C-alpha atoms as one frame of an Amber mdcrd trajectory, in Angstrom:
protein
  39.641 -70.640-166.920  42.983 -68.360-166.985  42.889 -64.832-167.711  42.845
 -65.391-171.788  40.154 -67.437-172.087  36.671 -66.431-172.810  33.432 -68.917
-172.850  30.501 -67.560-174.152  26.976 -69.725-173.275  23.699 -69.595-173.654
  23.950 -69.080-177.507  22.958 -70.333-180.723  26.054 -71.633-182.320  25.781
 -71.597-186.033  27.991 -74.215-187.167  29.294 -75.520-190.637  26.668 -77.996
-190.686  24.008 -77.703-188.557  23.129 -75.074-185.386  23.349 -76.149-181.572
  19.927 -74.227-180.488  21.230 -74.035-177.178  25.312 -74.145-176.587  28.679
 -72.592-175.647  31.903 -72.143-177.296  35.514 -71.800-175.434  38.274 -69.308
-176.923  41.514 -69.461-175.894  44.947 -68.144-177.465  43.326 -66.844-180.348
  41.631 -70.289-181.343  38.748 -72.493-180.711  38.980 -74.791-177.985  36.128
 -76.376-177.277  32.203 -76.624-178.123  29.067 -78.046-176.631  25.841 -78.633
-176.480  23.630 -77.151-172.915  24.612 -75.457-170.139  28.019 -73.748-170.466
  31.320 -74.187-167.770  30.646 -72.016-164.896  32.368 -68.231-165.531  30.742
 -68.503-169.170  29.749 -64.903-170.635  25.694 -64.931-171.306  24.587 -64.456
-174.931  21.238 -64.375-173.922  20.040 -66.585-176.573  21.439 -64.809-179.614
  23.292 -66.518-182.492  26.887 -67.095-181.874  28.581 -67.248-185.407  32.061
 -67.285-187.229  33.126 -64.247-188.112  32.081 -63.122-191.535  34.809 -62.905
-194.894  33.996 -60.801-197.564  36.006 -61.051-200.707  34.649 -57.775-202.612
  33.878 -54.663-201.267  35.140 -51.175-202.667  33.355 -49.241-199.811  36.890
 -48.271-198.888  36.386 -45.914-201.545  33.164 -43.872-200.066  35.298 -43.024
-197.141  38.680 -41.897-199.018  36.229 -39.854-201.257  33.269 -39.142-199.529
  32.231 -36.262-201.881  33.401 -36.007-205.891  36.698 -34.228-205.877  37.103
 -34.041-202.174  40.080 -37.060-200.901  39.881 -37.484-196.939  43.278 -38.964
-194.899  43.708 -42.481-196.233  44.716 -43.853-193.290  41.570 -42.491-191.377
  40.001 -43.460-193.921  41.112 -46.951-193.439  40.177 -46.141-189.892  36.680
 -45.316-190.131  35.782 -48.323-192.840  37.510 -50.817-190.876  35.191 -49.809
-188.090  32.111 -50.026-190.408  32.912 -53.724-191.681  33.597 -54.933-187.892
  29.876 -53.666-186.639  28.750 -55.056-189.496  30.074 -58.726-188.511  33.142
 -58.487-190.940  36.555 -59.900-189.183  38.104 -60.313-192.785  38.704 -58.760
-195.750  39.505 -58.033-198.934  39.149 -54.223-199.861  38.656 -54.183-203.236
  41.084 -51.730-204.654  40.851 -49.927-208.541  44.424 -50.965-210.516  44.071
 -48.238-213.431  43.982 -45.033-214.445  41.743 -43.723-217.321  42.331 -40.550
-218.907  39.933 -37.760-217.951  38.446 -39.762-215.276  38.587 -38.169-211.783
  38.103 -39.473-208.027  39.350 -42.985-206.979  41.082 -44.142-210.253  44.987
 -44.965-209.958  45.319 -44.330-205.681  44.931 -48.073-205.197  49.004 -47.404
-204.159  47.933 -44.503-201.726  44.892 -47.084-199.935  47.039 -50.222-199.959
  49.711 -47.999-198.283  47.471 -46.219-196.036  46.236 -50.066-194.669  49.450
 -50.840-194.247  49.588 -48.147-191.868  46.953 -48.616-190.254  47.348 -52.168
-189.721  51.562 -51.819-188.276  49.795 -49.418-186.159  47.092 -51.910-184.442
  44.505 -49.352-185.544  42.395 -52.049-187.272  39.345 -54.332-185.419  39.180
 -56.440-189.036  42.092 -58.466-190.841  42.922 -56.944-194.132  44.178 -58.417
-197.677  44.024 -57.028-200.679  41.501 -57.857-203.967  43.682 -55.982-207.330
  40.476 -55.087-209.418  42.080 -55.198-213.341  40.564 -53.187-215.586  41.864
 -55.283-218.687  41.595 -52.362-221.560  43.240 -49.740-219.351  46.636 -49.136
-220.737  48.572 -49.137-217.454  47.147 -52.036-216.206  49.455 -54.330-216.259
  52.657 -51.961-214.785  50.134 -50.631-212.192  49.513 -54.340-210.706  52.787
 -54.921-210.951  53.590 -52.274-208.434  51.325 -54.386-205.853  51.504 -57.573
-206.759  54.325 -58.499-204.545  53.307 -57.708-201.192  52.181 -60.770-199.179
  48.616 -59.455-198.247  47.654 -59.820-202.057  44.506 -62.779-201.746  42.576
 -62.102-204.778  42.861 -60.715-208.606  39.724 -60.258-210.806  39.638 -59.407
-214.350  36.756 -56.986-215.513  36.113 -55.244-218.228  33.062 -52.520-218.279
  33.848 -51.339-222.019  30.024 -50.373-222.571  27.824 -53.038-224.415  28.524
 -56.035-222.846  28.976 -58.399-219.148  26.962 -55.538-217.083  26.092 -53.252
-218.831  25.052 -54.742-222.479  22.333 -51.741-222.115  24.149 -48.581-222.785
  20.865 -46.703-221.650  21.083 -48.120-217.942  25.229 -47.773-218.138  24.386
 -44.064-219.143  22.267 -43.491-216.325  24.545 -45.272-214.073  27.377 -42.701
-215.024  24.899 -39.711-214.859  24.424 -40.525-210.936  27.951 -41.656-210.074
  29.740 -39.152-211.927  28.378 -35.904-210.938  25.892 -35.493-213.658  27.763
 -36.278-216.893  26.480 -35.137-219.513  25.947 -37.161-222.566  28.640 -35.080
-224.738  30.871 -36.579-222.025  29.821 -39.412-222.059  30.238 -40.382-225.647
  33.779 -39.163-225.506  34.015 -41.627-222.203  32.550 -44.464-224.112  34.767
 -43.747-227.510  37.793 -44.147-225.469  36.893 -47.188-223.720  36.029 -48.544
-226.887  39.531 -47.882-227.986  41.180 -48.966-225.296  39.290 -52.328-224.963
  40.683 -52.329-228.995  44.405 -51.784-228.425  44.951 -53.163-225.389  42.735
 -55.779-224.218  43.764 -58.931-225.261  47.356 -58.724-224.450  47.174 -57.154
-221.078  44.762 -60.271-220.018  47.360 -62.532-221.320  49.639 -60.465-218.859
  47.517 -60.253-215.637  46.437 -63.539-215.527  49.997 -64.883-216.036  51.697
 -62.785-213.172  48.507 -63.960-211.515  49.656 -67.456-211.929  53.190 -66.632
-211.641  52.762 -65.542-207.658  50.085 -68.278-207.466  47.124 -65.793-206.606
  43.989 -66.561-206.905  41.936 -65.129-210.045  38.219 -63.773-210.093  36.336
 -63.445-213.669  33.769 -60.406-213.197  30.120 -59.863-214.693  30.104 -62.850
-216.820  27.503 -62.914-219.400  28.108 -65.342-222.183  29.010 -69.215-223.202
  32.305 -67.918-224.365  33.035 -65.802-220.804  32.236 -69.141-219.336  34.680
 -70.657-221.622  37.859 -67.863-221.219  37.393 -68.172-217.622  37.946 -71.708
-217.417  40.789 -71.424-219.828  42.341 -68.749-217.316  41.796 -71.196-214.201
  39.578 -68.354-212.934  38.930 -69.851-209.250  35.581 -67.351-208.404  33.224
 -65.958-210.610  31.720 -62.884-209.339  28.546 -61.659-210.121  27.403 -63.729
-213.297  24.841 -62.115-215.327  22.788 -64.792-216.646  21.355 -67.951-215.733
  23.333 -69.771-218.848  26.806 -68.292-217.540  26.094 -69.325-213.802  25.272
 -72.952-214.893  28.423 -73.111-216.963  30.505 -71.762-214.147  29.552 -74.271
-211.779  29.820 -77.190-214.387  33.910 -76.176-214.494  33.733 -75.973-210.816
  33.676 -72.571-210.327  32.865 -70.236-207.344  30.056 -68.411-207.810  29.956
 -64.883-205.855  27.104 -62.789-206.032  26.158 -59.682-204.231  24.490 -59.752
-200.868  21.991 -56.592-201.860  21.022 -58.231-204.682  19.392 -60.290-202.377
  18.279 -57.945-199.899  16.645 -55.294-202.589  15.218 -58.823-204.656  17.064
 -58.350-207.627  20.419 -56.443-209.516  20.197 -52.828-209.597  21.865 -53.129
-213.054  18.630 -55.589-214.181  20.735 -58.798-214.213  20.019 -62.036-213.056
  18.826 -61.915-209.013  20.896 -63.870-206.437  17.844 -66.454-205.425  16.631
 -67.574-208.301  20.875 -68.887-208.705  20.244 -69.765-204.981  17.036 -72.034
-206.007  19.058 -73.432-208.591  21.506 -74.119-206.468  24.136 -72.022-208.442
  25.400 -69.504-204.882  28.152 -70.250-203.438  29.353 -66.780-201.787  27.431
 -63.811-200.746  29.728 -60.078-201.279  28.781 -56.943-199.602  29.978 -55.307
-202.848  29.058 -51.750-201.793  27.351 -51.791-198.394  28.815 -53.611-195.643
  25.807 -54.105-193.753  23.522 -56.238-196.760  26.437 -58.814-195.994  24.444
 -60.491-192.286  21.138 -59.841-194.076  21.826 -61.788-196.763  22.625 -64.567
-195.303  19.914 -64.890-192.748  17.357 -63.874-195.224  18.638 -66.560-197.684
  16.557 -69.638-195.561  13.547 -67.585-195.909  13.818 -67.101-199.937  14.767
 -70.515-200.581  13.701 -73.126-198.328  16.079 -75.700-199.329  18.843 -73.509
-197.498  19.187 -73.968-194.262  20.877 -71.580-191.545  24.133 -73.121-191.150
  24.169 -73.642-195.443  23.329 -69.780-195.674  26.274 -69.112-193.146  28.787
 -70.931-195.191  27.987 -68.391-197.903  29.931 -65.712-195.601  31.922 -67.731
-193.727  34.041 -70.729-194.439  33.076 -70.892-198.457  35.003 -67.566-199.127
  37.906 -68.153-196.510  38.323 -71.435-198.786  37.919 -69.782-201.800  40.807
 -67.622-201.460  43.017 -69.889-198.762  42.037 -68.823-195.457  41.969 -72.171
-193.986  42.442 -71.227-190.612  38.946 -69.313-190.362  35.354 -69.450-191.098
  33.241 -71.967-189.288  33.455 -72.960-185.658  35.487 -75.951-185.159  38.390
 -76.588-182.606  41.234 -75.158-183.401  40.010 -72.255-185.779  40.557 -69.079
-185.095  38.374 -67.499-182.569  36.855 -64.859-184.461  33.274 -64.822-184.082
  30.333 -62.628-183.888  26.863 -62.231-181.687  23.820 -61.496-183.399  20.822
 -60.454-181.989  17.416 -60.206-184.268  15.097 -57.931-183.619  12.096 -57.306
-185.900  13.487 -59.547-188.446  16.570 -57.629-188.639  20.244 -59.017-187.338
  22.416 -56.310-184.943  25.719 -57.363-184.552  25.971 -56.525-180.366  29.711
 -58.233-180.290  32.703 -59.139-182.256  35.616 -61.123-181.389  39.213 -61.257
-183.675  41.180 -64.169-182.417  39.797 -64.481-179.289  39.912 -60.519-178.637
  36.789 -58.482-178.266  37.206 -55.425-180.542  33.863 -54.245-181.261
């Protein structure tokens, strides 16, 4: 064993298709190099038992935006912002990512809106700086009725960490929030207490926006989506005819599907199905949507997304064999390992298999819940 290599034994490894109850796993130079069954090579590193699985990949999480504003109207440092996120996802068992960033600006909105420039910047940063335990992309979120939209992504769309677009579009009475009443309570907690003066103007807008400017700014997006040959994401879709636009915009991932009817049309085209991890974890959407396992018993998951707490991402998965029998370990795995890394071209990462990178996580359960105790990125222990 030379000074670079690591072997880790006495572990459960979870791979793509089945788990080794009892195994080791050999990094070296950043990859995979070997894998077996029993006792491990003498010098091995003891995982006393725990589960010894890829690293996970989460493909939407704006949780970035918690720690740039922590408080309404109060903007920490980006870049230590950056800092202390990136540091969240890797305890949480997160070696990649795609942080989710906001590409619009709406009139009279405050907070996050329009600094996806300052945040993609500030990873930059971070990341020239070797300040970062997780490996960062971007996901452009594309508000399609926001007037800027289009120049806004523009700005961004060029830089090579771009993985992932999705196209949403939260003009009130429809995809996720078709009942204004839950959408108005929604902005009443998120907003600082709007009140519902404001929040008629809010809606008005939107309403005009979603008018003017719609239809020809997703003509635009999803072309210069095309155009740099970036994947696309549809968002919250509800109907037969979402189903139908995002198949006629080569939409690659559907995230979060609000009914059953959409989710069975999506996976008829083919379609990715992402849904979010504490929908599983709390039983059911907070917004009063469809719930992850009953598309799970159906068969209809593909991806599990941390959306807004990193942590729901591990829980997810390992509480997916106990909600649905038919899903094994290693099958619930995939859902937040090697079936987004293919989803958005990661091909290098996500299941344990020579010659992948070695980025890995231990997980130790205890009481039925999973603490991450170690974390390698490509070979090198960072958390």
């Amino acid at each position: 064993m030379t000074a670079r290599e690591t072997i880790i034994g006495n572990a459960r490894l979870v791979l793509a298709d089945r788990v080794i109850e009892r195994g080791w796993v050999a990094l070296a130079s950043g990859r995979i190099a070997e894998f077996g069954e029993g006792s491990a090579p003498d010098g091995s590193e003891d995982a006393g038992g725990d589960l010894i699985m890829p690293g996970m990949i989460e493909l939407h999480t704006d949780h970035l935006e918690a720690h740039y504003v922590p408080r309404p109207k109060v903007f920490w440092d980006p870049v230590a912002s950056v800092i202390s996120y990136d540091a969240q996802l890797a305890t949480s068992g997160i070696t990649t990512v795609l942080d989710s960033l906001r590409v619009w600006r709406e009139d009279g909105a405050e907070g996050i809106d329009g600094r996806a420039g300052i945040l993609a910047a500030a990873i930059s940063v971070a990341r020239d700086g070797n300040l970062l335990r997780a490996d960062h992309f971007l996901h452009l979120r594309c508000e399609i009725p926001m007037p800027d939209v289009v120049a806004e992504a523009k700005e961004l769309i060029d830089r090579p960490d771009v993985r992932l677009m999705s196209l949403m579009d939260h003009t009130p009475g429809q995809r996720q929030f078709r009942d204004e009443v839950k959408l108005r309570d929604y902005y009443r907690g998120k907003g600082g207490g709007m009140t519902d003066a404001q929040l008629d103007e809010l809606f008005a807008r939107r309403f005009a926006n979603q008018k003017a400017y719609a239809a020809a700014n997703m003509r635009a997006i999803v072309a210069l989506a095309h155009e740099y040959n970036i994947p696309l994401a549809s968002h919250d879709d509800t109907t037969e005819e979402n189903v139908v636009d995002a198949v006629r915009d080569r939409v690659s991932v559907a995230e979060f599907p609000t009914t059953m009817e959409a989710a069975r049309g999506l996976h008829a085209a083919g379609i990715d199905i992402l849904m979010g991890a504490p929908n599983v974890v709390r039983g059911g959407s907070h917004s009063g949507n469809i719930a992850a396992v009953d598309l799970a018993h159906e068969g209809l998951l593909d991806i599990l997304s941390s959306d807004y707490i990193p942590s729901s991402l591990l829980m997810a998965a390992l509480q997916l064999p106990q909600h649905v029998p038919a899903i094994d370990l290693a099958s619930a795995v995939r859902t937040v390992t090697k079936a987004p890394a293919e989803a958005v071209g990661l091909a290098d990462r996500g299941e344990i298999a020579v010659g992948k990178r070695a980025d890995l996580i231990r997980v130790h359960l205890a009481r039925d819940l999973p603490v991450v105790r170690s974390v390698w990125r490509e070979g090198e222990r960072v958390a």
